[in-house]
Amino acid sequence: MTQAKSHTPTVLVLGAGMSGILAGIKLKEAGISTFEILEMGDSVGGTWRDNTYPGLSCDVPAHSYDYTFEPNWRWKSTYAEGPEIYAYFKHCSDKYGVTPHVRFGTRVTSVTREGELWTVLSADGVKRQAQIVINCLGVLVHPMEPDIEGLQSFAGPRFHSASWDHSVSMDGKRVGVIGTGSTATQIICALADRTARLEMYQRTAQWVCPNFDTRRPEWLRQLHRAVPKISWAAGRIQNWILESTFCQAVIGNQRMKNILLKLCLRHLAKVKDPVLREKLTPRFELGCRRLIFSDTFYDAIQKPNVSLVTEGIQRIEPQGIRTKDGQLHELDVIVTATGFHALDYTRNLVIRNEQGQSLGEVWAQGAQALRSVAVAGFPNFFMLIGPHSPIGNFSLTGISEIQMKYIMSFIDRIKSGEVKTLNPKPEAQTRYNAHLRDGFAKTQWVTGCSSWYLDKNGLPRMYPFTPNDYRREMKDPDIAEFDVTATA
Ligand code: NAP
């Protein structure tokens, strides 16, 4: 038997956010330096670079959100703030030597399979080729502006939460925030003490759970920095708490759901005015949409200068927002915290296979992948946080690490010369997606609400089992699930 000849594959990683940096770190760890990371922005960090709105923080505890191999950051609180997380990912990119591989200002426009290679074109006209592509473009990237009449007619500053205009002072201003999601909630808490008048425009009331955030004294931050094992252990404990409560509740554990419901109702009871409390009471089951975690929202919304507007927006006018009851709310600034074109993996990007089919066409009836990381018909094309990743019930960083380990097991086989290409078998992909469908019915996500968690068929776009199930299923990558071509 002849020994397969080892060969370092060329790899293109799309995006230098949390998952792209991770991909770079793991490729380097495997001795692969023949990779480039194509990044549209001028710095690494993805969503944590782009989102800079006041109050931005992560609702997953800090030690569950950092990489397990780089745990000892001096987080200021139980939940990290946006600028801290951005600094953390920049630090990891530099420390692990990923930054020199990043090509900044490179917006990828197409990814096309040509023969045995992927050809990647960017907006600057540069063409690159590689044997492997890893798509790390993220899931909440493209801001969604609301479809409201007169949006452009407002005379004052108006911007989306993901493109915050820091040249506009909020101090002493009359500010309208459209939306009631995690983002709007954080903005309201941050601006309540700074604005003359702050109005939150609510279409749908949301469940808000206390997050028991605590600031850390300096000595504790230093201890975490000095002793990585303490931070690592804190991360495992936080994961365990998260996975035994919230993660269980959203996938159908009624006992956990009822405990969280009690907690949320007790939190809501902090709202003294029964009329306001009624308006803030959600009409859908807890966990159907992403739960909002905030200790301070109900205090903020009850401040004398803050109001909840529930009459519905009729249109936006040069002076402010006119609600359906005919009232004009005069404003100096409008913020649209109206979310994202979530999980829109092929937005502004054409990914085409050798047969000329685009991924957008293949996914016209809903995105499907094999174990979220590979797609039948698209050989040597991998994704981090792809379709049906456990993003509704687990930390994105943890998911990326599990998925990258799985992907690296195949890249190692390519590197060792054992195989040349891997293409998921359609029947393996179909079987995997049927398995996911078995879990959907039990989840809270299908209990009757509109949400970006659901696809156009009303099916969850998330993994419907426990994080432990996911770890188990991803633990032993099975090459039999792929059609492979061997190296000549
Ligand atoms: P979102 O959850 O999608 O909320 C968008 C809000 O805008 C909703 O309240 C929606 O109302 C409202 N809206 C949209 N169009 C509207 C219109 N035409 N008129 C009136 N209201 C309109 O967006 P998000 O708050 O930016 O959060 C998106 C995701 O980002 C979250 O689910 C979460 O995963 C993530 N996030 C995470 C953190 C964190 O701490 N880790 C922080 C912020 C965001 P309806 O509810 O009626 O549709």
Tab-separated table of N, CA, C and O in Angstrom, residues 384-448:
chain	number	residue	atom	x	y	z
A	384	LEU	N	-19.408	27.962	9.841
A	384	LEU	CA	-19.576	28.025	11.297
A	384	LEU	C	-20.874	28.776	11.560
A	384	LEU	O	-21.160	29.784	10.905
A	385	ILE	N	-21.647	28.307	12.529
A	385	ILE	CA	-22.981	28.841	12.863
A	385	ILE	C	-23.881	28.796	11.625
A	385	ILE	O	-24.596	29.766	11.295
A	386	GLY	N	-23.841	27.668	10.937
A	386	GLY	CA	-24.718	27.471	9.782
A	386	GLY	C	-26.125	27.095	10.214
A	386	GLY	O	-26.464	27.150	11.412
A	387	PRO	N	-26.977	26.688	9.246
A	387	PRO	CA	-28.382	26.392	9.540
A	387	PRO	C	-28.552	25.388	10.690
A	387	PRO	O	-27.833	24.392	10.752
A	388	HIS	N	-29.513	25.665	11.557
A	388	HIS	CA	-29.866	24.809	12.688
A	388	HIS	C	-28.754	24.628	13.722
A	388	HIS	O	-28.693	23.618	14.419
A	389	SER	N	-27.902	25.632	13.812
A	389	SER	CA	-26.951	25.639	14.934
A	389	SER	C	-27.746	25.933	16.212
A	389	SER	O	-28.805	26.557	16.149
A	390	PRO	N	-27.209	25.530	17.362
A	390	PRO	CA	-27.995	25.735	18.611
A	390	PRO	C	-27.947	27.176	19.114
A	390	PRO	O	-27.690	27.427	20.282
A	391	ILE	N	-28.221	28.147	18.239
A	391	ILE	CA	-28.045	29.543	18.672
A	391	ILE	C	-29.160	30.034	19.586
A	391	ILE	O	-28.992	31.044	20.234
A	392	GLY	N	-30.273	29.310	19.636
A	392	GLY	CA	-31.358	29.732	20.524
A	392	GLY	C	-31.190	29.193	21.916
A	392	GLY	O	-31.965	29.512	22.817
A	393	ASN	N	-30.195	28.355	22.119
A	393	ASN	CA	-30.074	27.721	23.426
A	393	ASN	C	-28.638	27.468	23.871
A	393	ASN	O	-28.399	26.604	24.692
A	394	PHE	N	-27.682	28.225	23.337
A	394	PHE	CA	-26.304	27.960	23.728
A	394	PHE	C	-25.433	29.150	23.331
A	394	PHE	O	-25.827	29.942	22.468
A	395	SER	N	-24.261	29.262	23.928
A	395	SER	CA	-23.361	30.366	23.597
A	395	SER	C	-22.757	30.173	22.205
A	395	SER	O	-22.271	29.089	21.864
A	396	LEU	N	-22.760	31.239	21.415
A	396	LEU	CA	-22.236	31.144	20.042
A	396	LEU	C	-20.774	30.721	19.999
A	396	LEU	O	-20.351	30.013	19.083
A	397	THR	N	-20.018	31.149	20.993
A	397	THR	CA	-18.593	30.797	21.004
A	397	THR	C	-18.430	29.294	21.234
A	397	THR	O	-17.646	28.633	20.553
A	398	GLY	N	-19.204	28.777	22.173
A	398	GLY	CA	-19.153	27.338	22.439
A	398	GLY	C	-19.538	26.539	21.205
A	398	GLY	O	-18.896	25.535	20.864
A	399	ILE	N	-20.581	27.012	20.504
A	399	ILE	CA	-21.026	26.300	19.298
A	399	ILE	C	-19.913	26.310	18.255
A	399	ILE	O	-19.606	25.296	17.629
A	400	SER	N	-19.307	27.486	18.071
A	400	SER	CA	-18.251	27.603	17.048
A	400	SER	C	-17.103	26.657	17.352
A	400	SER	O	-16.532	26.041	16.445
A	401	GLU	N	-16.757	26.543	18.635
A	401	GLU	CA	-15.636	25.652	18.976
A	401	GLU	C	-15.973	24.196	18.639
A	401	GLU	O	-15.145	23.462	18.095
A	402	ILE	N	-17.200	23.790	18.967
A	402	ILE	CA	-17.604	22.413	18.659
A	402	ILE	C	-17.575	22.188	17.150
A	402	ILE	O	-17.049	21.181	16.653
A	403	GLN	N	-18.128	23.152	16.409
A	403	GLN	CA	-18.210	22.980	14.954
A	403	GLN	C	-16.828	23.021	14.303
A	403	GLN	O	-16.535	22.257	13.381
A	404	MET	N	-15.958	23.893	14.818
A	404	MET	CA	-14.633	23.999	14.189
A	404	MET	C	-13.822	22.727	14.436
A	404	MET	O	-13.072	22.286	13.572
A	405	LYS	N	-14.004	22.136	15.609
A	405	LYS	CA	-13.300	20.880	15.916
A	405	LYS	C	-13.742	19.803	14.915
A	405	LYS	O	-12.913	19.033	14.392
A	406	TYR	N	-15.039	19.784	14.670
A	406	TYR	CA	-15.614	18.808	13.726
A	406	TYR	C	-15.027	19.041	12.311
A	406	TYR	O	-14.564	18.116	11.649
A	407	ILE	N	-15.033	20.303	11.891
A	407	ILE	CA	-14.521	20.641	10.555
A	407	ILE	C	-13.028	20.300	10.462
A	407	ILE	O	-12.559	19.737	9.471
A	408	MET	N	-12.284	20.615	11.533
A	408	MET	CA	-10.833	20.371	11.494
A	408	MET	C	-10.517	18.887	11.363
A	408	MET	O	-9.498	18.524	10.779
A	409	SER	N	-11.402	18.034	11.872
A	409	SER	CA	-11.109	16.599	11.753
A	409	SER	C	-11.071	16.211	10.266
A	409	SER	O	-10.315	15.336	9.863
A	410	PHE	N	-11.891	16.893	9.442
A	410	PHE	CA	-11.883	16.593	8.005
A	410	PHE	C	-10.744	17.318	7.286
A	410	PHE	O	-10.125	16.770	6.376
A	411	ILE	N	-10.478	18.542	7.730
A	411	ILE	CA	-9.359	19.271	7.107
A	411	ILE	C	-8.045	18.522	7.392
A	411	ILE	O	-7.168	18.434	6.536
A	412	ASP	N	-7.944	17.934	8.575
A	412	ASP	CA	-6.749	17.131	8.898
A	412	ASP	C	-6.601	15.969	7.924
A	412	ASP	O	-5.490	15.622	7.508
A	413	ARG	N	-7.727	15.365	7.556
A	413	ARG	CA	-7.674	14.232	6.605
A	413	ARG	C	-7.237	14.715	5.226
A	413	ARG	O	-6.537	14.004	4.501
A	414	ILE	N	-7.675	15.927	4.865
A	414	ILE	CA	-7.240	16.477	3.573
A	414	ILE	C	-5.742	16.775	3.645
A	414	ILE	O	-4.980	16.462	2.737
A	415	LYS	N	-5.349	17.324	4.767
A	415	LYS	CA	-3.930	17.689	4.936
A	415	LYS	C	-3.031	16.456	4.906
A	415	LYS	O	-1.934	16.471	4.332
A	416	SER	N	-3.525	15.378	5.517
A	416	SER	CA	-2.691	14.169	5.564
A	416	SER	C	-2.656	13.453	4.216
A	416	SER	O	-1.919	12.496	4.028
A	417	GLY	N	-3.469	13.899	3.276
A	417	GLY	CA	-3.486	13.285	1.954
A	417	GLY	C	-4.441	12.117	1.847
A	417	GLY	O	-4.567	11.480	0.806
A	418	GLU	N	-5.172	11.849	2.932
A	418	GLU	CA	-6.099	10.717	2.935
A	418	GLU	C	-7.260	10.963	1.964
A	418	GLU	O	-7.708	10.061	1.264
A	419	VAL	N	-7.763	12.167	1.956
A	419	VAL	CA	-8.848	12.521	1.027
A	419	VAL	C	-8.553	13.886	0.406
A	419	VAL	O	-7.729	14.655	0.907
A	420	LYS	N	-9.280	14.135	-0.697
A	420	LYS	CA	-9.062	15.404	-1.380
A	420	LYS	C	-10.297	16.316	-1.247
A	420	LYS	O	-10.182	17.497	-0.992
A	421	THR	N	-11.444	15.709	-1.460
A	421	THR	CA	-12.672	16.501	-1.290
A	421	THR	C	-13.685	15.719	-0.457
A	421	THR	O	-13.729	14.487	-0.498
A	422	LEU	N	-14.519	16.502	0.250
A	422	LEU	CA	-15.596	15.903	1.052
A	422	LEU	C	-16.891	16.614	0.697
A	422	LEU	O	-16.950	17.850	0.733
A	423	ASN	N	-17.881	15.816	0.355
A	423	ASN	CA	-19.161	16.384	-0.040
A	423	ASN	C	-20.248	15.629	0.731
A	423	ASN	O	-20.369	14.401	0.587
A	424	PRO	N	-21.046	16.299	1.562
A	424	PRO	CA	-22.040	15.554	2.344
A	424	PRO	C	-22.944	14.707	1.447
A	424	PRO	O	-23.390	15.179	0.393
A	425	LYS	N	-23.206	13.479	1.861
A	425	LYS	CA	-24.136	12.638	1.105
A	425	LYS	C	-25.542	13.204	1.283
A	425	LYS	O	-25.952	13.465	2.432
A	426	PRO	N	-26.297	13.373	0.190
A	426	PRO	CA	-27.654	13.931	0.332
A	426	PRO	C	-28.492	13.146	1.332
A	426	PRO	O	-29.233	13.731	2.131
A	427	GLU	N	-28.343	11.801	1.341
A	427	GLU	CA	-29.180	11.015	2.248
A	427	GLU	C	-28.786	11.253	3.718
A	427	GLU	O	-29.638	11.253	4.605
A	428	ALA	N	-27.480	11.518	3.952
A	428	ALA	CA	-27.054	11.810	5.334
A	428	ALA	C	-27.635	13.145	5.775
A	428	ALA	O	-28.097	13.301	6.910
A	429	GLN	N	-27.617	14.101	4.860
A	429	GLN	CA	-28.164	15.430	5.182
A	429	GLN	C	-29.682	15.345	5.431
A	429	GLN	O	-30.197	15.936	6.377
A	430	THR	N	-30.363	14.574	4.589
A	430	THR	CA	-31.815	14.421	4.746
A	430	THR	C	-32.129	13.742	6.079
A	430	THR	O	-33.019	14.162	6.816
A	431	ARG	N	-31.340	12.707	6.396
A	431	ARG	CA	-31.558	11.972	7.654
A	431	ARG	C	-31.350	12.910	8.855
A	431	ARG	O	-32.141	12.935	9.777
A	432	TYR	N	-30.296	13.707	8.767
A	432	TYR	CA	-29.997	14.619	9.879
A	432	TYR	C	-31.131	15.633	10.067
A	432	TYR	O	-31.561	15.909	11.187
A	433	ASN	N	-31.640	16.162	8.949
A	433	ASN	CA	-32.697	17.170	9.053
A	433	ASN	C	-34.026	16.561	9.507
A	433	ASN	O	-34.827	17.233	10.174
A	434	ALA	N	-34.241	15.293	9.179
A	434	ALA	CA	-35.449	14.605	9.675
A	434	ALA	C	-35.342	14.448	11.196
A	434	ALA	O	-36.320	14.630	11.928
A	435	HIS	N	-34.137	14.152	11.653
A	435	HIS	CA	-33.881	14.028	13.097
A	435	HIS	C	-34.181	15.362	13.792
A	435	HIS	O	-34.822	15.402	14.848
A	436	LEU	N	-33.767	16.476	13.180
A	436	LEU	CA	-34.050	17.788	13.770
A	436	LEU	C	-35.553	18.030	13.819
A	436	LEU	O	-36.087	18.515	14.826
A	437	ARG	N	-36.233	17.666	12.735
A	437	ARG	CA	-37.691	17.902	12.679
A	437	ARG	C	-38.420	17.192	13.817
A	437	ARG	O	-39.394	17.692	14.359
A	438	ASP	N	-37.892	16.024	14.196
A	438	ASP	CA	-38.499	15.277	15.315
A	438	ASP	C	-38.500	16.100	16.599
A	438	ASP	O	-39.343	15.896	17.464
A	439	GLY	N	-37.518	16.989	16.714
A	439	GLY	CA	-37.400	17.760	17.962
A	439	GLY	C	-38.167	19.073	17.939
A	439	GLY	O	-38.441	19.641	18.996
A	440	PHE	N	-38.507	19.561	16.753
A	440	PHE	CA	-39.086	20.909	16.669
A	440	PHE	C	-40.382	21.065	17.463
A	440	PHE	O	-40.606	22.072	18.122
A	441	ALA	N	-41.261	20.060	17.342
A	441	ALA	CA	-42.616	20.197	17.894
A	441	ALA	C	-42.611	20.443	19.394
A	441	ALA	O	-43.525	21.063	19.929
A	442	LYS	N	-41.560	19.955	20.082
A	442	LYS	CA	-41.538	20.083	21.550
A	442	LYS	C	-41.017	21.452	22.010
A	442	LYS	O	-41.094	21.791	23.181
A	443	THR	N	-40.445	22.220	21.091
A	443	THR	CA	-39.785	23.457	21.526
A	443	THR	C	-40.795	24.573	21.793
A	443	THR	O	-41.918	24.542	21.286
A	444	GLN	N	-40.347	25.551	22.548
A	444	GLN	CA	-41.174	26.731	22.817
A	444	GLN	C	-41.297	27.601	21.560
A	444	GLN	O	-42.208	28.402	21.444
A	445	TRP	N	-40.333	27.446	20.633
A	445	TRP	CA	-40.279	28.341	19.468
A	445	TRP	C	-41.506	28.196	18.568
A	445	TRP	O	-41.779	29.084	17.773
A	446	VAL	N	-42.211	27.049	18.703
A	446	VAL	CA	-43.370	26.832	17.814
A	446	VAL	C	-44.697	26.983	18.568
A	446	VAL	O	-45.715	26.435	18.159
A	447	THR	N	-44.658	27.753	19.666
A	447	THR	CA	-45.888	27.863	20.466
A	447	THR	C	-46.762	29.041	20.028
A	447	THR	O	-47.677	29.440	20.737
A	448	GLY	N	-46.452	29.608	18.856
A	448	GLY	CA	-47.379	30.605	18.310
A	448	GLY	C	-46.953	32.044	18.494
A	448	GLY	O	-47.643	32.801	19.176
